[in-house]
Short mmCIF file of C-alpha atoms and ligand atoms in Angstrom, two decimals:
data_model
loop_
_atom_site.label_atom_id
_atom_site.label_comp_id
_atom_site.label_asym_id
_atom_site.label_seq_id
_atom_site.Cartn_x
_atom_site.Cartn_y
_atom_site.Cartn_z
CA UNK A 1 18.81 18.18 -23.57
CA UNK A 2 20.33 19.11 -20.02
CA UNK A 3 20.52 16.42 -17.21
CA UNK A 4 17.80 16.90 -14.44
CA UNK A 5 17.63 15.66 -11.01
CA UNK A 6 15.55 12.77 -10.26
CA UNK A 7 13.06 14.93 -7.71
CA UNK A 8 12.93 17.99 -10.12
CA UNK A 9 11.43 15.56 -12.61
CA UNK A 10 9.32 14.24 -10.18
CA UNK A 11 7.82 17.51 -8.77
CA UNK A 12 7.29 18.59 -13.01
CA UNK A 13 5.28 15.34 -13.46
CA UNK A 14 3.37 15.55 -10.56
CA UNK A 15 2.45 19.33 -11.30
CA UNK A 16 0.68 18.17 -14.08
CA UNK A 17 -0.95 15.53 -12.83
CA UNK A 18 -4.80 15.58 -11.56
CA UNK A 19 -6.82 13.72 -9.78
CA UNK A 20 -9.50 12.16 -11.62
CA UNK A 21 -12.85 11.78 -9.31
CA UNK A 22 -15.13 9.85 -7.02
CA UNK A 23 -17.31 7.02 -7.21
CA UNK A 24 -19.32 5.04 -4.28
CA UNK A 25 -18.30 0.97 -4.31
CA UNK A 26 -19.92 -1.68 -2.15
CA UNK A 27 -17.44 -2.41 1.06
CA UNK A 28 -17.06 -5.93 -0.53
CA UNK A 29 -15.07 -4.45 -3.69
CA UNK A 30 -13.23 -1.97 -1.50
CA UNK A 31 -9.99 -3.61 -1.03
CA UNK A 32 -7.47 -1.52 -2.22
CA UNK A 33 -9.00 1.51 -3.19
CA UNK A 34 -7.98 4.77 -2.04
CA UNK A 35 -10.94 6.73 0.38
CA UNK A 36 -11.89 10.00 -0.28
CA UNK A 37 -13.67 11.04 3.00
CA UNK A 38 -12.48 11.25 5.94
CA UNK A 39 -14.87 8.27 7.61
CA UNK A 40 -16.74 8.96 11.04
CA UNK A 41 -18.41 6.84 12.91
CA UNK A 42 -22.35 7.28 13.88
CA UNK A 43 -22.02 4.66 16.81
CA UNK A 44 -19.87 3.86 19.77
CA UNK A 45 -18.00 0.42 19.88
CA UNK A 46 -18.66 -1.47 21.46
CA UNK A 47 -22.47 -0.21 21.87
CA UNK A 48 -22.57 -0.82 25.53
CA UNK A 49 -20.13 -1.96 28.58
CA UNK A 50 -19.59 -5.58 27.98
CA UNK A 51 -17.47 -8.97 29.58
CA UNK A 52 -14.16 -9.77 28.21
CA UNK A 53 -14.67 -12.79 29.55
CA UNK A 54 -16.81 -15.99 30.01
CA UNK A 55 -17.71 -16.09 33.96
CA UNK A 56 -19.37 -14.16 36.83
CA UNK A 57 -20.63 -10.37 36.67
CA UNK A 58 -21.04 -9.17 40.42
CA UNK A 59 -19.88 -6.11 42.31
CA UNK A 60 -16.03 -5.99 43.67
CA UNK A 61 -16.66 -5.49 46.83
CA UNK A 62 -18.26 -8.45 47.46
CA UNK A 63 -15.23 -10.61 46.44
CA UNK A 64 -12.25 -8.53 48.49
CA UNK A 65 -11.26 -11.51 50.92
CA UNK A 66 -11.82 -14.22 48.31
CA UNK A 67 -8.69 -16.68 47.86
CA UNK A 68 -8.51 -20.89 46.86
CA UNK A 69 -8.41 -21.37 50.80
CA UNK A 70 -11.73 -18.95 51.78
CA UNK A 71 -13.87 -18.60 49.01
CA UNK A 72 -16.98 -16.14 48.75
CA UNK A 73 -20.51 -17.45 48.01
CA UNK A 74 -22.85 -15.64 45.78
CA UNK A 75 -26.08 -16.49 44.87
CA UNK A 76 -26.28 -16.87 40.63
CA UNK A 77 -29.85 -14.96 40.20
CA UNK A 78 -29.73 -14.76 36.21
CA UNK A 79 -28.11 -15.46 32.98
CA UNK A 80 -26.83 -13.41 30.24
CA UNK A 81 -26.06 -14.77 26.79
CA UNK A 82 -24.59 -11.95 23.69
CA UNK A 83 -26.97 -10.49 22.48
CA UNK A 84 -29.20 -10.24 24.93
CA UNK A 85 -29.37 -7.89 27.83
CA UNK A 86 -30.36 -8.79 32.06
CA UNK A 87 -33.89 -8.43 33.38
CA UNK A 88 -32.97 -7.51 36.83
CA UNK A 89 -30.48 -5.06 38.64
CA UNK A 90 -27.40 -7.05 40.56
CA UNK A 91 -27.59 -6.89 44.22
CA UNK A 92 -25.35 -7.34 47.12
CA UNK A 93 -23.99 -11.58 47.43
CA UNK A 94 -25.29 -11.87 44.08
CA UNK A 95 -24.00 -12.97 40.65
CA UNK A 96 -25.11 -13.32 37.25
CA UNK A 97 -23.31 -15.69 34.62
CA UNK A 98 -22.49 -13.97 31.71
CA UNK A 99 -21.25 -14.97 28.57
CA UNK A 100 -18.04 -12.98 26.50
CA UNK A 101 -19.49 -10.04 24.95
CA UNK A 102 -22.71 -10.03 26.78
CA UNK A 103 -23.69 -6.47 28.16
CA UNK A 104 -22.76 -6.45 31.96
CA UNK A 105 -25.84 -5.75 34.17
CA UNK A 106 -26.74 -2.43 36.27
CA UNK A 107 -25.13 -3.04 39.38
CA UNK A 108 -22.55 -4.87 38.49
CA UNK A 109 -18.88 -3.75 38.94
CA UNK A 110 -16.43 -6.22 37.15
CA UNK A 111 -16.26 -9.90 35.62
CA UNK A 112 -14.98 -12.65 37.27
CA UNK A 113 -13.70 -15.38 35.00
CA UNK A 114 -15.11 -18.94 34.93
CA UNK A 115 -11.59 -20.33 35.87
CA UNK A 116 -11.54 -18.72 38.60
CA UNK A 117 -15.10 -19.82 39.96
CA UNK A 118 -16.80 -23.20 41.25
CA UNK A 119 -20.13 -24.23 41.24
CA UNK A 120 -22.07 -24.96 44.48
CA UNK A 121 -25.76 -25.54 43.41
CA UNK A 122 -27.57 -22.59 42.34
CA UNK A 123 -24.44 -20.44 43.64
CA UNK A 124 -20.88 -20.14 43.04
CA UNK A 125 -18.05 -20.17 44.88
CA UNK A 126 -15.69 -17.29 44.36
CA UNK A 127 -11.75 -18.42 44.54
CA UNK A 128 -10.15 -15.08 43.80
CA UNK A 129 -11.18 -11.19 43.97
CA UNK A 130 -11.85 -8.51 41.09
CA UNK A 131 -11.00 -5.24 40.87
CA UNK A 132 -13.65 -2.92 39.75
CA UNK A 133 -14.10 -2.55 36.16
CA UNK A 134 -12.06 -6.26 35.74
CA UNK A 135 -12.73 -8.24 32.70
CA UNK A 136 -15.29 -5.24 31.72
CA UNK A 137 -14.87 -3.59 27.70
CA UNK A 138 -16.41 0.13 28.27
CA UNK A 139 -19.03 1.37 25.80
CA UNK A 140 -16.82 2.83 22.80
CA UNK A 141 -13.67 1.70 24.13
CA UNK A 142 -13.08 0.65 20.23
CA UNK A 143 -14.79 3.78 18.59
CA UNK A 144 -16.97 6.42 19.83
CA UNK A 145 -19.36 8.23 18.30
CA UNK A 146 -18.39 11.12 16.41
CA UNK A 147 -14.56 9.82 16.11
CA UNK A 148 -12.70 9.91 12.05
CA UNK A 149 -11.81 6.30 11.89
CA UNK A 150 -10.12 6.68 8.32
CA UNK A 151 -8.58 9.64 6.77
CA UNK A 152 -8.77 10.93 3.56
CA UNK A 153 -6.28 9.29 1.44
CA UNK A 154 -5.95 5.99 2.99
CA UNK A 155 -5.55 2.53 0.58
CA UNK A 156 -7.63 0.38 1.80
CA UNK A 157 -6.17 -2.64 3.30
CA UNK A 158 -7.98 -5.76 5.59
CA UNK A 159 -8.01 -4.25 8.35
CA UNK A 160 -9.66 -1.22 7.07
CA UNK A 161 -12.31 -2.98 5.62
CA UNK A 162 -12.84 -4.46 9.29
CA UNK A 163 -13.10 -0.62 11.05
CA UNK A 164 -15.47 -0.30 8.04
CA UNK A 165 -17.57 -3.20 8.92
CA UNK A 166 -17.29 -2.07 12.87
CA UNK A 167 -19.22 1.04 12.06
CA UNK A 168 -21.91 -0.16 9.34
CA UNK A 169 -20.45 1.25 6.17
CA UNK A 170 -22.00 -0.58 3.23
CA UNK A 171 -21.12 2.08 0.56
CA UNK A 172 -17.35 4.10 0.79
CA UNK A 173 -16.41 7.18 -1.13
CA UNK A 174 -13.38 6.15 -3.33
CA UNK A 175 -11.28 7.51 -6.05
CA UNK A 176 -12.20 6.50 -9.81
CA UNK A 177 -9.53 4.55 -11.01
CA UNK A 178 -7.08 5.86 -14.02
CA UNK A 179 -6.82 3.51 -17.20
CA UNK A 180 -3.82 2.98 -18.40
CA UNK A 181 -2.40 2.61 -22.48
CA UNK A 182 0.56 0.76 -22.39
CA UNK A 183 2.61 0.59 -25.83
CA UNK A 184 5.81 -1.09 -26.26
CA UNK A 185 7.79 -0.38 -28.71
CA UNK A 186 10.57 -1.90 -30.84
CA UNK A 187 11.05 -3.92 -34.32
CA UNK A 188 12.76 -6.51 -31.88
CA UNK A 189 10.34 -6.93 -29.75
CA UNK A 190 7.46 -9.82 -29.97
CA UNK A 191 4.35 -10.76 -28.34
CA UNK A 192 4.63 -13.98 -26.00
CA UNK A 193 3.54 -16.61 -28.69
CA UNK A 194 5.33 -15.71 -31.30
CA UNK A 195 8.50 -17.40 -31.86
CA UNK A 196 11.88 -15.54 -31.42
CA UNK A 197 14.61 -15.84 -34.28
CA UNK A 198 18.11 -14.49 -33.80
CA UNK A 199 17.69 -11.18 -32.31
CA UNK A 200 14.13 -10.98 -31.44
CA UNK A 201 13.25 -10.58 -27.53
CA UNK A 202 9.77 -11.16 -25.93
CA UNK A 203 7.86 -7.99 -24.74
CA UNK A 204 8.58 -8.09 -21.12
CA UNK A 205 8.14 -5.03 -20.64
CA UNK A 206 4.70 -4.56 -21.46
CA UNK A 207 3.61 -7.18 -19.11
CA UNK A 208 5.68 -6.27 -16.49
CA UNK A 209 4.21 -2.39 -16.73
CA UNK A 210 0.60 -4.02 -16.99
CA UNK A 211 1.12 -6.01 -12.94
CA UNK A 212 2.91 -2.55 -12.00
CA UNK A 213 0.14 -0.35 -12.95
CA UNK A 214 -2.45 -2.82 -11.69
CA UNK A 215 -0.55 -2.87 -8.10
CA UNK A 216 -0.73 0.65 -8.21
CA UNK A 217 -4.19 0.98 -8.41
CA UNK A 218 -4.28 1.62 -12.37
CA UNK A 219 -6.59 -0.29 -15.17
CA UNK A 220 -3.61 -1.17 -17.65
CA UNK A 221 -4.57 -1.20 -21.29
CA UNK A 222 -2.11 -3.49 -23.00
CA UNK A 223 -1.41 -1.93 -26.51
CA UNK A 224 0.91 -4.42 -27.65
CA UNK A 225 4.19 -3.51 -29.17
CA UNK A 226 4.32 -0.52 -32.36
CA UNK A 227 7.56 -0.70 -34.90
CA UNK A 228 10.16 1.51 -34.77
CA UNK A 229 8.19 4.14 -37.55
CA UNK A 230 6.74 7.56 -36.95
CA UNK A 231 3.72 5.86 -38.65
CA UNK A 232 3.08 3.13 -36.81
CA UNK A 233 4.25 5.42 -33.42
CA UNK A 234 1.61 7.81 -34.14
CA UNK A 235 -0.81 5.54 -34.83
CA UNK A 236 -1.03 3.52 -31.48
CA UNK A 237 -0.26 6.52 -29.50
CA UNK A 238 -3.42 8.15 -31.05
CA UNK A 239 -5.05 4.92 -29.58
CA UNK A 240 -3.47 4.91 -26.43
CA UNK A 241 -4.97 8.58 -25.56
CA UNK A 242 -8.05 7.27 -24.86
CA UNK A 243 -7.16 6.39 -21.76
CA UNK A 244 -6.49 8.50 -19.11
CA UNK A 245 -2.61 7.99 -19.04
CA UNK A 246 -0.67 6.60 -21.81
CA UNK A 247 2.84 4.84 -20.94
CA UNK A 248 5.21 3.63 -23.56
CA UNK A 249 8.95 1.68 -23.44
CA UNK A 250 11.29 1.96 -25.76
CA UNK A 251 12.73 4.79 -28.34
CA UNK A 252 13.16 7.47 -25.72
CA UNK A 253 17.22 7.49 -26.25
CA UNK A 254 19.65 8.96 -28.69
CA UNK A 255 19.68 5.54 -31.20
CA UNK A 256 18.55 6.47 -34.58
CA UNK A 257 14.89 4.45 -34.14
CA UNK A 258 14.60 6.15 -31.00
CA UNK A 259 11.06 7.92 -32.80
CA UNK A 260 9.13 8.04 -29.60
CA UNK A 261 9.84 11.54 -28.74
CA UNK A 262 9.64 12.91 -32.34
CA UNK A 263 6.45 10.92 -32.96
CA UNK A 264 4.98 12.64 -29.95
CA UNK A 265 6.25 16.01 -30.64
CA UNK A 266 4.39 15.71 -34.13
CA UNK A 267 1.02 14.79 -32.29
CA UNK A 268 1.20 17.59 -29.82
CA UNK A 269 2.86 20.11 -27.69
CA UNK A 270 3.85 20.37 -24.48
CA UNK A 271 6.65 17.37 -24.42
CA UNK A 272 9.42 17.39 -22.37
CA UNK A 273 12.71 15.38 -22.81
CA UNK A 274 14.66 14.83 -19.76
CA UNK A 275 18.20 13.11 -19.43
CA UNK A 276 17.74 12.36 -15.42
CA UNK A 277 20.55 12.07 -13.48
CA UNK A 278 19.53 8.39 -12.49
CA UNK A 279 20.71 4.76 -13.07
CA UNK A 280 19.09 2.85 -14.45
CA UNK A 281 16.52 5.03 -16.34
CA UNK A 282 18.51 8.20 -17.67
CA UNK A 283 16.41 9.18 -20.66
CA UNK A 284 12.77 9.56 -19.91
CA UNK A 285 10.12 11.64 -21.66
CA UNK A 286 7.30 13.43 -20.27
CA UNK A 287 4.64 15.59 -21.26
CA UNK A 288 0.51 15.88 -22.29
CA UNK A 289 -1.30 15.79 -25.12
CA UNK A 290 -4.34 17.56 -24.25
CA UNK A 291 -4.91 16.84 -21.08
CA UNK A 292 -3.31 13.20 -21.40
CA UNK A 293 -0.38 12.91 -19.18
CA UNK A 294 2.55 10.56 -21.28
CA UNK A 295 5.40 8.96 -19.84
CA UNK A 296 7.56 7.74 -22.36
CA UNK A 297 9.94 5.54 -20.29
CA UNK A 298 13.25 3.80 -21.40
CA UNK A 299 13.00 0.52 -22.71
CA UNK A 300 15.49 -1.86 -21.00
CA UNK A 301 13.78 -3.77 -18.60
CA UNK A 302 15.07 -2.46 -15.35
CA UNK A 303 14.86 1.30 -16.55
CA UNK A 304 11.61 0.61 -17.24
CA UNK A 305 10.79 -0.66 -13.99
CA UNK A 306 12.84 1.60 -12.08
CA UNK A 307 11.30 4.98 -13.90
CA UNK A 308 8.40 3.41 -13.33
CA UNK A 309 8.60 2.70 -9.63
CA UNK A 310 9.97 6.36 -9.47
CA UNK A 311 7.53 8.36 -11.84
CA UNK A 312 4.17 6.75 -12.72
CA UNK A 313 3.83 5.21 -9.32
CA UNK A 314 3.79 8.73 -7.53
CA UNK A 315 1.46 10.09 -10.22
CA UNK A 316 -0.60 7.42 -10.28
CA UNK A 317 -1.21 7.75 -6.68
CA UNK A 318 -1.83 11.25 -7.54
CA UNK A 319 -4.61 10.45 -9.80
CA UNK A 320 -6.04 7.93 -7.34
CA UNK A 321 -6.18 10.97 -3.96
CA UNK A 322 -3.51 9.10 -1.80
CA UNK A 323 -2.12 10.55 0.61
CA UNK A 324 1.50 9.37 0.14
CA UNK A 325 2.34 9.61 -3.24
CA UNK A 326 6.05 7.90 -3.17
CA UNK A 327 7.17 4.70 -1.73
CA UNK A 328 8.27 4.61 2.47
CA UNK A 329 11.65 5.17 2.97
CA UNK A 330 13.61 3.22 5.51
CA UNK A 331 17.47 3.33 6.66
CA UNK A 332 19.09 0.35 6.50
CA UNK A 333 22.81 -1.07 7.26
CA UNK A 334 24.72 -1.93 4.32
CA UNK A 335 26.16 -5.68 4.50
CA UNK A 336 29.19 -4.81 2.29
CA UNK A 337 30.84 -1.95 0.58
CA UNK A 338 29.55 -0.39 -2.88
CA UNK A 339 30.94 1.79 -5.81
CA UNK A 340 29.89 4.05 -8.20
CA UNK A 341 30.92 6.82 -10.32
CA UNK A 342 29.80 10.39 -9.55
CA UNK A 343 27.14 12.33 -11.31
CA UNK A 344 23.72 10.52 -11.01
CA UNK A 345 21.85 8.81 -8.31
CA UNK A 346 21.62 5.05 -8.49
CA UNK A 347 18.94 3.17 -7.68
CA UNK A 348 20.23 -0.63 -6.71
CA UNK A 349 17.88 -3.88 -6.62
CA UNK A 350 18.42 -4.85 -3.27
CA UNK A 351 17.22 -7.33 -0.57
CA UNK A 352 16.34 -5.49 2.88
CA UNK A 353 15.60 -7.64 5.76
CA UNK A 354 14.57 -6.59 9.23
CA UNK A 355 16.65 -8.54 12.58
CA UNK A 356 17.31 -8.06 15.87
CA UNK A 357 15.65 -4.11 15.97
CA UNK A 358 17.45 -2.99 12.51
CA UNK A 359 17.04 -2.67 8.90
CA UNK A 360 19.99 -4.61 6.85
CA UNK A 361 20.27 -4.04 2.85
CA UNK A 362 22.58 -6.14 0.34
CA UNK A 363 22.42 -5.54 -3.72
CA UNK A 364 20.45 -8.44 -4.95
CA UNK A 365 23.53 -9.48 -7.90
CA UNK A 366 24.35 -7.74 -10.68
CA UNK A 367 23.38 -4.56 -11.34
CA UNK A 368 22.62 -4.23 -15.46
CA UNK A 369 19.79 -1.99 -17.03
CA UNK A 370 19.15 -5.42 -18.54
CA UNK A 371 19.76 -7.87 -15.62
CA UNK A 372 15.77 -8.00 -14.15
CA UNK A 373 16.50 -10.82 -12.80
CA UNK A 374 18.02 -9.13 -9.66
CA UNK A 375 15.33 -6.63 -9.43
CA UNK A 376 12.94 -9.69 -9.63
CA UNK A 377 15.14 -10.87 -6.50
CA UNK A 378 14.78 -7.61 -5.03
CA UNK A 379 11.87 -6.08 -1.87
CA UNK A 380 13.65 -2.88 -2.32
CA UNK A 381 15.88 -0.05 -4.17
CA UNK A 382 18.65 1.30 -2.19
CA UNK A 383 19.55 4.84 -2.99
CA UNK A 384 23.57 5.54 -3.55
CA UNK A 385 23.51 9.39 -3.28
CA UNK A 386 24.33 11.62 -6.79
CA UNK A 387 27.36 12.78 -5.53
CA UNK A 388 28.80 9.63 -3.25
CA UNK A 389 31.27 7.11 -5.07
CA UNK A 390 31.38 4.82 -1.89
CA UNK A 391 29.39 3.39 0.92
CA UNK A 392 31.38 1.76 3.28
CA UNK A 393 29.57 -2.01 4.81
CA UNK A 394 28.05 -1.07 8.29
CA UNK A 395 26.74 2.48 7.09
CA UNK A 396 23.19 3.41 7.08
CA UNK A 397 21.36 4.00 3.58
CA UNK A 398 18.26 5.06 2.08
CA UNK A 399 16.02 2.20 1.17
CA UNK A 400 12.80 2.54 -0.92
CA UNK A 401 10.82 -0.80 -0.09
CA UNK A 402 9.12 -1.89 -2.71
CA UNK A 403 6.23 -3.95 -1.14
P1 AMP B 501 15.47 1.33 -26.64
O1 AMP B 501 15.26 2.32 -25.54
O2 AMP B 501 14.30 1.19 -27.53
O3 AMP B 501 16.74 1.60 -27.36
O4 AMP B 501 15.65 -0.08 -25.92
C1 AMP B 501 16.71 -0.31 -25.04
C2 AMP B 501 16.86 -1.79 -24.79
O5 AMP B 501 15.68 -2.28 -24.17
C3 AMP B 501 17.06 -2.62 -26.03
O6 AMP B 501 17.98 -3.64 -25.74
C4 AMP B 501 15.67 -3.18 -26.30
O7 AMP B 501 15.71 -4.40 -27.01
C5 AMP B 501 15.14 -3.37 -24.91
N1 AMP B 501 13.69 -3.28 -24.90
C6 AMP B 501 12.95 -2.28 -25.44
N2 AMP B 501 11.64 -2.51 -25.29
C7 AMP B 501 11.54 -3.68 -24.63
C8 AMP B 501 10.42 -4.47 -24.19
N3 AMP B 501 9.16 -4.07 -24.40
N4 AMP B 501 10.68 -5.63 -23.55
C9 AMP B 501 11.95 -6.01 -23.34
N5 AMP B 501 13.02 -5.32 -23.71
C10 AMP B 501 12.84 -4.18 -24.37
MG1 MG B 502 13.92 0.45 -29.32
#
């Protein structure tokens, strides 16, 4: 088994991987999901010119020598509440009140505010002037007609739902989203209420795969947790390919109940065995049964989580039609000076933290394949190069950010 680099496995996997289809949702159960049109809007926003403000629509001119000490008169001929549009045209020395968002009458030139205005019976009393077009929103100023709002590709976030809503969209094009198998594995290893004795651990792993395929816009399949047997291998991996994706933990190393990759090899063809040149997460296993891609990842618990972050994520997002399949990058300063040996690229749990106009990254503790608790203190991974044995404090690194 020869040692691979950590985007040479990544460009395999993601050869291999497909995306799986469309379906239509209602806007309401869009959060999240990934578009797969590019959306255009039918209709300008906003539909016509309207105030910014709650005042006065009249015409500039009119108001040029207006100040506190010599105010202009105009004569306040109508009203004009949202959602409703004027009867008349404005004329010369007149003004019309309008209301914010209310369509600004033909005629009219700009929107003097309220504050800026005093009543005098049936007219007002103008205390400052307006340049044309002042406190006035033009007709599509938001989105015109005929504009692509939303690529292709886009997760949907809040905000996107909003544009959405802007433009009328009840139904939205989205990707179909991948189940999921996941199967631990391990004769240690229990389900949360059992009871552990001497060297049994809980199954974190499986839970902790379960929230990281549901983030990434996966429908996990929790498969519980298969002995360390061929038998009892095969039989929940024959289970776990009917789902889309199947992803195990555990058994992918050299130990002698390490019968993940010969169990798979028995059900199929096509697997490949990778040592990557990464830490955490060296051994990782990856190939299809039929057309069911299968990541078997390492089973300590921040190999897991890191091959994860770095494998299945990316595919997953393949699957799913976005349009960035790995996480953003950022460079950030390094708060003090780090170590490592040569040879593979490492992958810290670290804390990034954005002040005064720059990124700033510190290792979140102790660095252990088995030491989650650091990556469960950690927003991002830094990246320590293959090659590079130190990083001096003050330099810039890679960071992936994890949320
Ligand atoms: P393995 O790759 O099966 O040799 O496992 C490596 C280490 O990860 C061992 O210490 C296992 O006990 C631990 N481990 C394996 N699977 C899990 C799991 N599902 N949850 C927590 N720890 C695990
Ligand atoms: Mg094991």
């Amino acid at each position: 088994m020869s040692m691979i680099q950590v985007q040479e496995a990544l460009d395999n996997i993601l050869s291999k991987i497909k995306f799986k289809g469309v379906e239509k949702v209602s806007l309401d159960q869009a959060l999240g999901r990934v578009l797969t049109e590019d959306v255009v809007s039918r209709i300008n926003n906003p539909p016509l010119d309207n105030s910014a403000m709650d005042g006065y629509a009249l015409i500039a001119r009119d108001i040029q020598s207006a100040t506190p000490e010599n105010p202009v008169k105009l004569e306040v001929v109508e009203e004009i509440a949202a959602g409703y549009t004027a009867k008349g045209t404005l004329k010369p020395g007149q003004a019309m009140r309008i209301m914010t968002g209310a369509p600004i009458p033909p005629g009219a030139t700009a929107v003097l505010m309220q504050e800026d205005t005093e009543k005098d019976g049936t007219s007002i009393l103008c205390m400052d002037k307006a340049d044309d077009q002042e406190n006035i929103r033009e007709a599509g100023e938001d989105v015109k007609a005929g504009e692509t709002v939303l690529k292709k590709g886009t997760t949907l976030t809040p905000a996107h739902i909003g544009m959405l809503a802007v433009i009328g969209r009840s139904q939205i094009a989205v990707s179909q989203r991948p189940t999921v198998a996941i199967l631990s594995t391990g004769d240690e290893i229990l389900e949360l209420d059992e009871t552990p004795q001497g060297p049994q651990i809980f199954n974190s792993n499986g839970h902790m795969l379960a929230a990281q395929i549901k983030s990434a816009g996966g429908i996990p399949i929790y498969l519980g947790i298969a002995k360390d047997t061929e038998e009892d291998l095969m039989e929940k991996f024959a289970w776990a390919l009917k789902s889309d994706i199947v992803v195990s933990s555990g058994g992918v190393s050299v130990g002698d109940y390490d019968l993940v990759k010969s169990s798979l090899q028995k059900m199929g063809q096509e697997m490949l065995f990778w040592k990557v040149a990464m830490k955490p997460g060296k051994p990782l296993a990856f190939g299809r049964i039929g057309e069911t891609p299968i990541f078997g990842l390492p089973g300590n618990p921040v190999s897991s989580f890191v091959s994860f972050e770095q494998f299945v994520r990316p595919s997953l997002r393949k699957v799913l039609g976005c349009s960035d399949l790995t996480h953003k990058t950022v460079q950030a300063k390094l708060t003090r000076t780090i170590h490592k040996k040569p040879g593979r690229l490492h992958f810290l749990s670290s804390i990034v933290s954005w002040a005064n106009g720059e990124y700033t990254v510190t290792p979140a503790g102790e660095q252990g394949s088995g030491i989650l608790k650091s990556a469960a203190n950690a927003n991002g991974l830094l990246i320590f190069p293959l090659e590079a044995t130190e990083i001096q404090q003050g330099q810039e690194v890679a960071v992936q950010l994890l949320e």
